[in-house]
Amino acid sequence: MMEYKILIIDDNAADCRFLNRLLEDLCNWRLTVECCSDIAEINKVFFDFQPDITFVDYRLGAASGTEVIELLSDAEANTAFILQTGQGDERVATEALRAGAMDYLVKSDLSAESLGRSLRYVINRREMNNELKRHRDDLDRLVQERTAEVRILSEAVEQSPVSVQIANCNGDIIYINPQTLRDTGSVEAELVGENLETLLVGACSNETNEDVWGLITSGNTWRGESKGQRANGATYWKRLAVAPVNEPSGAIANYVLIAEDITSEKELEEELRERSRQLEAALSQEKQYNTLQRDFMSLVSHEFRTPMAIIDGVAQTLLRRIDRLTTENITDRLHKVRSSIKSMNDLIDGGLKVTEINANRSPTDLTECDLKSMIQGCSQFQESGIKLPALELQLDGLPTHIQADPGSLETVFNALIGNAAKYVSNVPAIKIIGTVDGDEVVIAFEDNGVCIPGDELPRIFERFYRASTSIGRGGIGVGLYIAKELLAKMGGYICVESEVGKGSTFTVYLPVREKPPAGIKTDKTFVAEDTSAERPRFYTGGSGLNSRPVERLETAQ
């Protein structure tokens, strides 16, 4: 059984009682009825009672029923109004409905049946209105929630630290966020309207543009990296993600491109790769140094053992037989001791010279040098020590003086003459030829000794390297290395030719200059052009090749 509260507003008490009796006759309704005849008390009774249905008489003295309905309707009370009138008048009915009444009744036609029918109609209308209100409230709440979500999303996109671009279903860009403008350095008008497909050209080196765009338009997300260009021409790296936005039907409505500037990340990766390469190179160099150190220590130990054995043998002989040896025998043995000591000193001096060269890479100070006298002096010194016939010197073609370092030149000449003497054949022949070629002094040291194998020539000027033909001859493989480095400091270089059955020729090139250079750039070894396959010729310290065997060195700026 339905329960409702009903308020009757009528200044006629008889009409109130009549309507109340009719309501009591409705047996299928449980009604609570309140009457209000005092117009001044309408508001208080209405809001205190809070009726479900309110009957309002059209004539209420100074006020009309439609005015009361309008007044109470403005209070947004959840009640249904029924206007009562004394006569059937369409004008009154229209006025009542406009004021907010759901129905109106003519008092002369009022009966329990018509009253029940009106109540059912009004209650149904009231329930429908309440249901509509609930739906409207729910819709308003959803709109507010979605509006708040959209506002949050919009602010998130606007303030995003990554670039966001939105395109329509044709791929034409319709929105870009502020970060896009900061990344590209462009203005909005330059980007809006561009086609997304053209922006992806070259985005991935492993895929064609058709493959990428085809993947996206088929409903898939594509990710990749691309190098872009800012408005000022600077390049930058970006990480891309492009995804379609689908409608409920599944059709693509929009495309979203997200781009993150990863230039600093790429630069860091490149820096790490470069450091890795440097570490690998340093490790490889360290391994080479360790190998050289082991080889050097082994070589030095071997080279020291021979003179030490000679000294020890002489000492033992003198201890056992000194009273039976003639002065000549003793002198001969002491010369052997001195020769052995000289060999050890040479080994030590060579090692120290290498250390000195490696520690000081700056150009040497140059002064005026008399080449002819210097070569003659070195030749005489070597002749006295190695017991060779006189060297053949052809030095008339040399200039009177050149700018060079005298100490370095003496070291170079002694090393080359000593090498020639060490490797000569049983019928020794050593020749030193000095000439001038253009603006270069050319000094060739020729011998008829053993040939240097062709496959070993590229390494002949390396530190501690000894050719296979040097077995049985003293030395630790630093003489030619020292000569190369000292010549480079003076702006010169050295080359070698070696031919089976004829011997080897080491040629020194020095620049002819009146004043020493500010600095010299030298650090290369290369093969010179030679039509003879049997005479490989290697140069060190030069800067390139042209029609001449070796191009002159550049002066460092």
Coordinates of C-alpha atoms in Angstrom, one line a residue:
M1 CA 0.0 0.0 0.0
M2 CA 1.4 3.4 -1.0
E3 CA 2.0 6.0 1.7
Y4 CA 1.9 9.7 0.9
K5 CA 1.7 13.0 2.7
I6 CA -0.9 15.4 1.2
L7 CA -1.2 19.1 2.0
I8 CA -4.5 21.0 1.1
I9 CA -4.1 24.7 0.8
D10 CA -7.6 26.3 0.7
D11 CA -9.1 29.2 2.5
N12 CA -12.5 27.6 2.4
A13 CA -12.8 25.1 5.3
A14 CA -15.8 23.3 3.7
D15 CA -13.8 22.6 0.5
C16 CA -11.0 21.3 2.7
R17 CA -13.2 18.9 4.5
F18 CA -14.9 17.7 1.3
L19 CA -11.5 16.9 -0.3
N20 CA -10.3 15.2 2.8
R21 CA -13.3 12.9 2.8
L22 CA -12.7 11.9 -0.8
L23 CA -9.1 11.1 0.0
E24 CA -10.2 8.9 2.9
D25 CA -12.4 7.0 0.5
L26 CA -9.4 5.9 -1.5
C27 CA -8.9 2.5 0.2
N28 CA -5.8 1.6 -1.8
W29 CA -3.9 4.6 -0.4
R30 CA -2.4 5.3 3.0
L31 CA -2.5 9.0 3.2
T32 CA -1.5 11.5 5.8
V33 CA -3.5 14.7 5.1
E34 CA -2.8 18.2 6.5
C35 CA -4.9 21.3 5.8
C36 CA -3.8 25.0 5.7
S37 CA -6.5 27.6 5.5
D38 CA -4.4 30.5 6.8
I39 CA -2.6 32.1 3.8
A40 CA 0.0 33.6 6.2
E41 CA 1.0 30.1 7.5
I42 CA 1.5 28.5 4.1
N43 CA 5.3 28.7 4.0
K44 CA 5.7 27.4 7.6
V45 CA 3.2 24.5 7.2
F46 CA 4.6 23.6 3.8
F47 CA 8.3 23.3 4.9
D48 CA 7.5 21.7 8.2
F49 CA 5.2 19.1 6.7
Q50 CA 7.1 18.5 3.5
P51 CA 4.2 17.0 1.5
D52 CA 4.5 14.6 -1.4
I53 CA 1.4 16.2 -3.1
T54 CA 0.0 19.6 -2.5
F55 CA -3.6 20.7 -3.5
V56 CA -3.8 24.4 -4.1
D57 CA -7.1 26.4 -4.5
Y58 CA -7.0 28.8 -7.4
R59 CA -8.7 31.5 -5.3
L60 CA -6.9 32.3 -2.1
G61 CA -8.1 35.8 -1.2
A62 CA -5.4 38.3 -2.0
A63 CA -3.2 35.7 -3.7
S64 CA -3.8 33.3 -6.5
G65 CA -3.1 29.6 -6.4
T66 CA -0.7 29.9 -9.3
E67 CA 1.3 32.5 -7.4
V68 CA 1.6 30.1 -4.4
I69 CA 2.7 27.3 -6.7
E70 CA 5.3 29.5 -8.3
L71 CA 6.6 30.6 -4.9
L72 CA 6.8 27.1 -3.5
S73 CA 8.3 25.7 -6.7
D74 CA 11.2 28.1 -6.4
A75 CA 12.0 26.6 -3.1
E76 CA 12.9 23.4 -5.0
A77 CA 10.7 21.2 -2.7
N78 CA 10.2 17.7 -3.9
T79 CA 6.4 17.9 -4.2
A80 CA 3.7 17.6 -6.9
F81 CA 1.2 20.4 -7.2
I82 CA -2.5 20.0 -8.2
L83 CA -4.5 23.2 -8.8
Q84 CA -8.2 23.2 -7.9
T85 CA -10.6 25.6 -9.6
G86 CA -14.3 26.3 -9.3
Q87 CA -14.9 26.2 -13.0
G88 CA -13.4 24.6 -16.1
D89 CA -11.4 27.1 -17.9
E90 CA -8.6 26.3 -20.4
R91 CA -6.9 29.6 -19.6
V92 CA -6.7 28.7 -15.9
A93 CA -5.4 25.2 -16.8
T94 CA -2.7 26.6 -19.0
E95 CA -1.8 29.1 -16.3
A96 CA -1.6 26.3 -13.7
L97 CA 0.7 24.2 -15.9
R98 CA 3.0 27.1 -16.6
A99 CA 3.2 27.9 -12.9
G100 CA 4.4 24.3 -12.2
A101 CA 1.3 22.3 -11.5
M102 CA 1.2 18.8 -12.8
D103 CA -2.6 18.6 -13.0
Y104 CA -5.7 20.7 -12.2
L105 CA -9.2 19.6 -11.0
V106 CA -12.6 21.3 -11.3
K107 CA -14.3 21.2 -7.9
S108 CA -17.8 20.7 -9.4
D109 CA -16.6 17.5 -11.2
L110 CA -14.6 16.2 -8.3
S111 CA -15.2 12.6 -7.3
A112 CA -13.2 9.7 -5.7
E113 CA -12.7 8.2 -9.1
S114 CA -11.4 11.5 -10.7
L115 CA -9.3 12.2 -7.6
G116 CA -7.7 8.8 -7.7
R117 CA -7.0 9.1 -11.4
S118 CA -5.4 12.5 -10.8
L119 CA -3.3 11.2 -7.9
R120 CA -2.0 8.3 -9.9
Y121 CA -1.1 10.5 -12.8
V122 CA 0.6 13.1 -10.6
I123 CA 2.5 10.4 -8.6
N124 CA 3.7 8.8 -11.8
R125 CA 4.8 12.2 -13.1
R126 CA 6.5 12.9 -9.8
E127 CA 8.4 9.6 -9.8
M128 CA 9.4 10.2 -13.4
N129 CA 10.6 13.7 -12.6
N130 CA 12.5 12.3 -9.6
E131 CA 14.1 9.7 -11.8
L132 CA 14.9 12.3 -14.4
K133 CA 16.4 14.4 -11.7
R134 CA 18.5 11.5 -10.4
H135 CA 19.8 10.9 -13.9
R136 CA 20.4 14.6 -14.5
D137 CA 22.4 14.8 -11.2
D138 CA 24.4 11.7 -12.1
L139 CA 25.1 13.2 -15.5
D140 CA 26.2 16.5 -14.0
R141 CA 28.4 14.6 -11.6
L142 CA 30.0 12.6 -14.5
V143 CA 30.4 15.7 -16.5
Q144 CA 32.2 17.4 -13.6
E145 CA 34.4 14.3 -13.0
R146 CA 35.3 14.0 -16.7
T147 CA 35.9 17.8 -16.9
A148 CA 38.3 17.5 -13.9
E149 CA 40.0 14.6 -15.6
V150 CA 40.3 16.4 -18.9
R151 CA 41.6 19.5 -17.1
I152 CA 44.2 17.4 -15.3
L153 CA 45.2 15.6 -18.5
S154 CA 45.4 18.9 -20.3
E155 CA 47.6 20.5 -17.7
A156 CA 49.8 17.3 -17.6
V157 CA 50.3 17.5 -21.4
E158 CA 50.8 21.3 -21.3
Q159 CA 53.4 21.0 -18.6
S160 CA 54.9 17.7 -19.8
P161 CA 58.8 17.6 -20.0
V162 CA 58.5 15.7 -23.3
S163 CA 57.1 16.8 -26.6
V164 CA 53.5 15.8 -27.3
Q165 CA 51.9 16.2 -30.8
I166 CA 48.3 15.2 -31.7
A167 CA 47.3 14.6 -35.3
N168 CA 43.8 14.0 -36.9
C169 CA 42.9 10.8 -38.6
N170 CA 44.7 12.0 -41.8
G171 CA 47.9 12.5 -39.9
D172 CA 47.8 16.4 -40.0
I173 CA 49.0 17.9 -36.7
I174 CA 46.3 19.8 -34.8
Y175 CA 48.0 20.3 -31.4
I176 CA 51.5 20.7 -30.0
N177 CA 52.4 21.3 -26.4
P178 CA 54.9 24.0 -25.2
Q179 CA 57.8 21.5 -24.8
T180 CA 57.6 20.8 -28.6
L181 CA 58.3 24.4 -29.2
R182 CA 61.2 24.4 -26.7
D183 CA 62.7 21.3 -28.3
T184 CA 62.4 22.5 -31.9
G185 CA 62.9 26.2 -31.4
S186 CA 59.9 26.7 -33.8
V187 CA 56.7 28.6 -33.5
E188 CA 53.3 26.9 -33.4
A189 CA 52.2 28.1 -36.8
E190 CA 55.2 26.3 -38.4
L191 CA 54.3 22.9 -37.0
V192 CA 50.5 22.8 -36.8
G193 CA 49.2 21.5 -40.1
E194 CA 52.4 19.5 -40.9
N195 CA 51.8 15.9 -41.7
L196 CA 52.9 13.3 -39.1
E197 CA 54.2 10.9 -41.8
T198 CA 56.7 13.5 -43.1
L199 CA 58.1 14.0 -39.6
L200 CA 58.9 10.3 -39.4
V201 CA 61.0 10.2 -42.6
G202 CA 64.4 8.8 -41.7
A203 CA 63.3 8.1 -38.1
C204 CA 64.6 4.5 -38.2
S205 CA 67.5 3.4 -40.4
N206 CA 66.3 -0.2 -40.3
E207 CA 62.7 0.5 -41.6
T208 CA 61.3 2.4 -44.6
N209 CA 58.9 5.3 -44.0
E210 CA 56.1 3.2 -45.5
D211 CA 56.8 0.4 -43.0
V212 CA 56.6 2.7 -40.1
W213 CA 53.5 4.6 -41.2
G214 CA 51.9 1.3 -42.2
L215 CA 52.5 -0.1 -38.8
I216 CA 50.9 2.9 -37.1
T217 CA 47.9 3.2 -39.4
S218 CA 47.1 -0.5 -38.8
G219 CA 46.5 0.3 -35.1
N220 CA 49.9 -0.5 -33.6
T221 CA 52.4 1.6 -31.6
W222 CA 55.8 2.4 -33.1
R223 CA 58.9 3.3 -31.2
G224 CA 62.2 4.5 -32.4
E225 CA 65.0 7.1 -32.3
S226 CA 65.7 9.9 -34.7
K227 CA 68.0 12.8 -35.3
G228 CA 66.1 16.1 -35.6
Q229 CA 67.1 19.6 -36.5
R230 CA 66.2 22.7 -34.4
A231 CA 65.1 25.9 -36.0
N232 CA 68.6 27.3 -35.5
G233 CA 70.1 24.5 -37.5
A234 CA 71.5 22.5 -34.5
T235 CA 70.9 18.8 -34.5
Y236 CA 69.5 16.9 -31.6
W237 CA 68.5 13.3 -30.8
K238 CA 64.9 12.3 -29.8
R239 CA 63.2 9.1 -28.7
L240 CA 59.9 8.7 -30.5
A241 CA 56.6 6.8 -29.8
V242 CA 53.6 7.1 -32.1
A243 CA 50.3 5.5 -31.3
P244 CA 46.7 5.7 -32.7
V245 CA 43.7 6.8 -30.7
N246 CA 40.6 4.7 -31.5
E247 CA 36.9 5.5 -31.4
P248 CA 34.5 3.1 -29.7
S249 CA 33.8 1.6 -33.1
G250 CA 37.5 0.8 -33.6
A251 CA 38.2 3.5 -36.2
I252 CA 41.3 5.6 -35.8
A253 CA 40.3 9.1 -34.7
N254 CA 43.7 10.6 -33.9
Y255 CA 47.4 9.9 -33.6
V256 CA 49.6 10.9 -30.7
L257 CA 53.4 11.4 -31.1
I258 CA 55.6 11.6 -28.0
A259 CA 59.2 12.8 -28.4
E260 CA 61.8 12.9 -25.7
D261 CA 65.0 14.9 -26.2
I262 CA 67.9 12.4 -25.5
T263 CA 70.8 14.5 -26.9
S264 CA 72.6 14.5 -23.5
E265 CA 72.0 10.8 -23.2
K266 CA 73.5 10.2 -26.7
E267 CA 76.5 12.5 -25.9
L268 CA 77.1 10.5 -22.7
E269 CA 76.9 7.2 -24.6
E270 CA 79.4 8.6 -27.1
E271 CA 81.6 9.8 -24.3
L272 CA 81.5 6.4 -22.7
R273 CA 82.3 4.7 -26.0
E274 CA 85.2 7.0 -26.5
R275 CA 86.5 6.3 -23.0
S276 CA 86.0 2.6 -23.6
R277 CA 88.1 2.9 -26.8
Q278 CA 90.7 4.9 -25.0
L279 CA 90.8 2.3 -22.2
E280 CA 91.1 -0.5 -24.7
A281 CA 93.9 1.4 -26.5
A282 CA 95.6 2.1 -23.2
L283 CA 95.3 -1.6 -22.2
S284 CA 96.7 -2.7 -25.5
Q285 CA 99.5 -0.2 -25.2
E286 CA 100.2 -1.4 -21.7
K287 CA 100.3 -5.0 -22.9
Q288 CA 102.8 -4.0 -25.6
Y289 CA 104.9 -2.1 -23.0
N290 CA 104.8 -5.2 -20.7
T291 CA 105.9 -7.3 -23.6
L292 CA 108.6 -4.8 -24.6
Q293 CA 109.8 -4.7 -21.0
R294 CA 110.1 -8.4 -20.7
D295 CA 111.9 -8.6 -24.0
F296 CA 114.1 -5.7 -23.0
M297 CA 115.0 -7.2 -19.7
S298 CA 115.8 -10.5 -21.3
L299 CA 117.9 -8.8 -24.0
V300 CA 119.8 -6.6 -21.5
S301 CA 120.5 -9.6 -19.3
H302 CA 121.9 -11.5 -22.3
E303 CA 123.9 -8.5 -23.5
F304 CA 125.4 -7.9 -20.1
R305 CA 126.3 -11.5 -19.6
T306 CA 128.9 -11.6 -22.4
P307 CA 131.0 -8.6 -21.3
M308 CA 130.7 -9.7 -17.6
A309 CA 131.9 -13.1 -18.6
I310 CA 134.9 -11.6 -20.4
I311 CA 135.7 -9.4 -17.4
D312 CA 135.4 -12.3 -15.0
G313 CA 137.6 -14.5 -17.2
V314 CA 140.3 -11.9 -17.4
A315 CA 140.2 -11.3 -13.7
Q316 CA 140.5 -15.1 -13.0
T317 CA 143.4 -15.3 -15.4
L318 CA 145.2 -12.4 -13.8
L319 CA 144.6 -13.9 -10.3
R320 CA 146.1 -17.3 -11.3
R321 CA 148.8 -16.3 -13.7
I322 CA 149.7 -12.7 -13.2
D323 CA 153.3 -13.5 -12.2
R324 CA 153.8 -15.5 -15.4
L325 CA 152.2 -13.0 -17.9
T326 CA 154.2 -10.6 -19.9
T327 CA 153.3 -6.9 -19.9
E328 CA 152.0 -7.3 -23.4
N329 CA 149.6 -10.1 -22.3
I330 CA 148.4 -8.0 -19.4
T331 CA 147.8 -5.0 -21.6
D332 CA 145.9 -7.1 -24.1
R333 CA 143.6 -8.5 -21.4
L334 CA 143.0 -5.1 -19.9
H335 CA 142.0 -3.8 -23.3
K336 CA 139.4 -6.6 -23.4
V337 CA 138.1 -5.5 -20.0
R338 CA 137.8 -1.9 -21.2
S339 CA 136.1 -3.0 -24.3
S340 CA 133.6 -5.1 -22.3
I341 CA 133.0 -2.1 -19.9
K342 CA 132.4 0.1 -22.9
S343 CA 129.8 -2.3 -24.2
M344 CA 128.0 -2.2 -20.9
N345 CA 128.2 1.6 -20.8
D346 CA 126.8 1.7 -24.3
L347 CA 123.9 -0.5 -23.2
I348 CA 123.2 1.8 -20.2
D349 CA 123.6 5.0 -22.3
G350 CA 121.1 3.6 -24.9
G351 CA 118.5 2.8 -22.3
L352 CA 118.9 6.2 -20.6
K353 CA 118.7 8.0 -24.0
V354 CA 115.4 6.3 -24.8
T355 CA 114.0 7.4 -21.4
E356 CA 115.2 10.9 -22.0
I357 CA 113.6 11.1 -25.5
N358 CA 110.3 9.7 -24.2
A359 CA 110.2 12.2 -21.3
N360 CA 111.0 15.2 -23.5
R361 CA 108.9 15.5 -26.7
S362 CA 109.4 19.2 -27.3
P363 CA 111.6 20.4 -30.2
T364 CA 115.3 20.7 -29.5
D365 CA 117.3 23.9 -29.5
L366 CA 119.2 24.3 -32.8
T367 CA 122.6 26.0 -33.3
E368 CA 125.1 26.3 -36.1
C369 CA 126.8 23.0 -36.9
D370 CA 129.8 22.0 -39.2
L371 CA 128.5 18.7 -40.7
K372 CA 131.6 17.8 -42.5
S373 CA 133.9 18.1 -39.4
M374 CA 131.3 16.4 -37.3
I375 CA 131.1 13.3 -39.6
Q376 CA 134.9 13.1 -39.9
G377 CA 135.2 13.2 -36.1
C378 CA 132.7 10.5 -35.6
S379 CA 134.3 8.3 -38.3
Q380 CA 137.7 8.7 -36.7
F381 CA 136.3 7.7 -33.3
Q382 CA 134.6 4.6 -34.7
E383 CA 137.7 3.6 -36.7
S384 CA 139.7 3.6 -33.5
G385 CA 137.2 1.4 -31.7
I386 CA 136.2 -1.1 -34.3
K387 CA 139.5 -1.7 -36.1
L388 CA 138.2 -1.1 -39.6
P389 CA 140.1 0.2 -42.6
A390 CA 139.5 3.9 -43.3
L391 CA 135.9 4.8 -44.1
E392 CA 135.2 6.2 -47.6
L393 CA 134.0 9.8 -47.1
Q394 CA 132.4 11.8 -49.9
L395 CA 131.4 15.0 -48.1
D396 CA 132.4 17.8 -50.4
G397 CA 128.7 18.2 -51.4
L398 CA 127.7 19.2 -47.9
P399 CA 127.0 22.9 -47.0
T400 CA 129.5 24.6 -44.7
H401 CA 127.0 24.9 -41.8
I402 CA 123.4 24.1 -41.0
Q403 CA 121.1 24.8 -38.0
A404 CA 121.0 21.6 -35.9
D405 CA 121.7 20.1 -32.5
P406 CA 125.4 19.0 -32.4
G407 CA 124.9 16.5 -29.6
S408 CA 121.9 14.9 -31.3
L409 CA 123.7 14.7 -34.6
E410 CA 126.8 13.1 -33.1
T411 CA 124.6 10.4 -31.5
V412 CA 122.9 9.8 -34.8
F413 CA 126.1 9.6 -36.8
N414 CA 127.8 7.3 -34.2
A415 CA 124.8 5.0 -34.2
L416 CA 124.7 4.7 -38.0
I417 CA 128.5 4.2 -38.4
G418 CA 128.5 1.8 -35.5
N419 CA 125.7 -0.2 -37.1
A420 CA 127.4 -0.3 -40.4
A421 CA 130.6 -1.6 -38.8
K422 CA 128.7 -4.2 -36.8
Y423 CA 127.0 -5.7 -39.8
V424 CA 129.7 -5.5 -42.5
S425 CA 130.8 -8.6 -44.4
N426 CA 134.3 -10.2 -44.2
V427 CA 135.5 -7.6 -46.7
P428 CA 134.2 -4.5 -45.1
A429 CA 133.2 -1.5 -47.1
I430 CA 131.5 1.5 -45.6
K431 CA 130.8 4.7 -47.5
I432 CA 129.4 8.0 -46.2
I433 CA 128.1 10.4 -49.0
G434 CA 126.9 13.9 -48.3
T435 CA 125.0 16.1 -50.8
V436 CA 122.3 18.8 -51.0
D437 CA 119.0 18.1 -52.7
G438 CA 117.0 21.3 -53.0
D439 CA 116.5 22.6 -49.5
E440 CA 117.5 19.3 -47.8
V441 CA 120.9 18.0 -46.7
V442 CA 121.1 14.2 -47.7
I443 CA 123.7 12.0 -45.9
A444 CA 123.8 8.3 -47.0
F445 CA 125.5 5.6 -44.9
E446 CA 126.2 2.6 -47.1
D447 CA 127.6 -0.7 -46.1
N448 CA 128.0 -4.1 -47.7
G449 CA 126.8 -6.0 -44.7
V450 CA 123.9 -8.5 -44.2
C451 CA 120.6 -7.5 -45.7
I452 CA 117.6 -6.7 -43.5
P453 CA 114.7 -8.9 -44.5
G454 CA 112.0 -7.0 -46.4
D455 CA 109.2 -8.0 -44.1
E456 CA 111.1 -6.6 -41.1
L457 CA 111.9 -3.2 -42.6
P458 CA 108.6 -1.6 -41.4
R459 CA 109.6 -2.2 -37.8
I460 CA 113.3 -1.5 -38.0
F461 CA 112.9 2.0 -36.4
E462 CA 110.8 0.7 -33.5
R463 CA 112.1 0.9 -29.9
F464 CA 113.9 -2.3 -28.8
Y465 CA 113.3 -4.0 -32.2
R466 CA 116.2 -6.1 -33.6
A467 CA 116.1 -7.7 -37.0
S468 CA 116.5 -11.5 -37.3
T469 CA 120.0 -10.9 -38.9
S470 CA 121.3 -9.2 -35.8
I471 CA 121.5 -12.5 -33.8
G472 CA 125.0 -12.9 -32.4
R473 CA 125.7 -9.2 -32.6
G474 CA 125.5 -6.9 -29.6
G475 CA 122.9 -4.3 -29.0
I476 CA 119.4 -3.8 -27.5
G477 CA 117.6 -2.4 -30.5
V478 CA 117.5 1.3 -29.5
G479 CA 120.1 2.9 -31.8
L480 CA 117.9 3.4 -34.9
Y481 CA 114.9 4.4 -32.7
I482 CA 117.0 7.0 -31.0
A483 CA 118.3 8.3 -34.4
K484 CA 114.8 8.6 -35.7
E485 CA 113.5 10.5 -32.7
L486 CA 116.5 12.9 -32.6
L487 CA 116.2 13.6 -36.3
A488 CA 112.5 14.3 -35.9
K489 CA 113.2 16.9 -33.2
M490 CA 115.4 18.7 -35.6
G491 CA 112.9 18.5 -38.4
G492 CA 114.6 15.7 -40.2
Y493 CA 113.9 12.1 -41.0
I494 CA 115.6 8.9 -42.0
C495 CA 115.0 6.1 -44.5
V496 CA 116.5 2.7 -45.2
E497 CA 117.1 0.6 -48.3
S498 CA 118.3 -3.0 -48.1
E499 CA 119.2 -5.3 -51.0
V500 CA 120.3 -8.9 -50.8
G501 CA 124.0 -9.3 -51.6
K502 CA 124.7 -5.6 -51.6
G503 CA 124.0 -4.4 -48.1
S504 CA 122.0 -1.6 -46.6
T505 CA 121.9 2.2 -46.9
F506 CA 120.5 4.5 -44.2
T507 CA 119.9 8.0 -45.5
V508 CA 119.5 11.0 -43.2
Y509 CA 117.5 14.1 -44.4
L510 CA 118.0 17.4 -42.7
P511 CA 116.4 20.7 -43.7
V512 CA 118.7 23.5 -44.8
R513 CA 117.7 26.6 -42.9
E514 CA 119.3 29.8 -41.6
K515 CA 117.2 29.9 -38.5
P516 CA 115.8 27.1 -36.3
P517 CA 112.1 26.5 -36.7
A518 CA 109.5 27.3 -34.1
G519 CA 108.5 23.6 -33.9
I520 CA 108.4 20.5 -36.0
K521 CA 105.5 18.1 -36.8
T522 CA 106.8 14.6 -37.3
D523 CA 105.5 11.2 -36.4
K524 CA 105.0 8.9 -39.4
T525 CA 106.7 5.9 -41.0
F526 CA 105.8 4.9 -44.6
V527 CA 107.0 3.1 -47.7
A528 CA 108.5 5.2 -50.5
E529 CA 107.8 4.5 -54.2
D530 CA 110.4 2.1 -55.7
T531 CA 110.3 0.3 -59.0
S532 CA 112.6 -2.4 -57.7
A533 CA 110.7 -5.1 -55.8
E534 CA 114.0 -6.5 -54.5
R535 CA 114.9 -3.2 -52.8
P536 CA 112.2 -2.2 -50.3
R537 CA 112.8 1.3 -49.0
F538 CA 111.2 2.6 -45.8
Y539 CA 111.1 6.1 -44.5
T540 CA 110.3 7.4 -41.0
G541 CA 109.4 10.9 -39.8
G542 CA 108.0 12.2 -43.1
S543 CA 104.6 13.7 -43.7
G544 CA 103.6 12.3 -47.1
L545 CA 104.7 11.0 -50.5
N546 CA 104.7 12.7 -53.9
S547 CA 107.0 12.4 -56.9
R548 CA 110.0 12.7 -54.6
P549 CA 110.9 9.8 -52.3
V550 CA 109.9 11.8 -49.2
E551 CA 108.0 15.0 -48.8
R552 CA 109.6 17.7 -46.6
L553 CA 108.3 18.0 -43.1
E554 CA 105.8 20.7 -42.1
T555 CA 106.8 23.4 -39.6
A556 CA 104.3 23.3 -36.7
Q557 CA 102.3 26.5 -36.5

